[in-house]
């Protein structure tokens, strides 16, 4: 699963090196589900300075970082129902490793849930921040 994701990320970075617009056009359909969110995501991406992509590449170091001790704080994990299959599988695996965490799969959303369903995202986050859990 991680190899597949790494290959996809490498392809996206190559697109970014050649053309930020090419990157943004490809990335919007992966990251957002609704047409409005895709358009907003595209407009946001074409404003990225090229040097910002080297910082994005470093995010891969965050993958598969495991918590050594039980968490002493509430955790909510989730993604959109139209996120990439690897992300949905990762959420399931994370829940298995952290049975006390909350999980939410947002309807009508891709990876950027806050852009696809901002009102629902804000409601869920407000509930989580105020109570430490989420009913979804």
CSV table of N, CA, C and O in Angstrom, one decimal, residues 2 34 38 41 60 63 70 80 84 117 121 125:
chain,number,residue,atom,x,y,z
A,2,UNK,N,1.9,1.2,0.8
A,2,UNK,CA,2.8,2.4,0.9
A,2,UNK,C,3.6,2.6,-0.4
A,2,UNK,O,3.8,3.7,-0.9
A,34,UNK,N,-16.3,17.4,-4.9
A,34,UNK,CA,-17.3,18.3,-5.5
A,34,UNK,C,-16.6,19.2,-6.5
A,34,UNK,O,-15.5,19.6,-6.4
A,38,UNK,N,-13.1,21.2,-6.2
A,38,UNK,CA,-12.0,21.0,-7.2
A,38,UNK,C,-11.5,22.3,-7.8
A,38,UNK,O,-10.3,22.5,-7.9
A,41,UNK,N,-9.6,24.1,-5.1
A,41,UNK,CA,-8.3,23.5,-4.9
A,41,UNK,C,-7.4,23.8,-6.0
A,41,UNK,O,-6.2,24.1,-5.8
A,60,UNK,N,6.4,12.7,3.5
A,60,UNK,CA,6.4,11.3,3.5
A,60,UNK,C,7.0,10.7,4.8
A,60,UNK,O,6.7,9.6,5.2
A,63,UNK,N,4.5,9.4,7.4
A,63,UNK,CA,3.8,8.1,7.1
A,63,UNK,C,4.4,7.0,8.0
A,63,UNK,O,5.6,6.8,8.1
A,70,UNK,N,0.3,4.4,24.8
A,70,UNK,CA,-1.1,4.8,24.6
A,70,UNK,C,-1.3,6.3,24.7
A,70,UNK,O,-0.7,7.0,25.5
A,80,UNK,N,-12.8,11.4,3.5
A,80,UNK,CA,-14.0,11.5,2.7
A,80,UNK,C,-14.3,10.1,2.1
A,80,UNK,O,-13.4,9.3,1.8
A,84,UNK,N,-8.9,8.3,-1.8
A,84,UNK,CA,-8.3,7.2,-2.5
A,84,UNK,C,-8.5,6.0,-1.7
A,84,UNK,O,-8.5,6.0,-0.4
A,117,UNK,N,-17.2,19.5,2.1
A,117,UNK,CA,-18.3,19.6,3.0
A,117,UNK,C,-17.9,20.5,4.2
A,117,UNK,O,-17.9,20.0,5.3
A,121,UNK,N,-17.9,19.4,8.2
A,121,UNK,CA,-16.6,19.3,8.8
A,121,UNK,C,-16.5,20.2,10.0
A,121,UNK,O,-16.0,19.7,11.1
A,125,UNK,N,-15.8,18.9,13.8
A,125,UNK,CA,-14.6,19.4,14.6
A,125,UNK,C,-15.0,20.1,15.8
A,125,UNK,O,-14.4,19.9,16.9
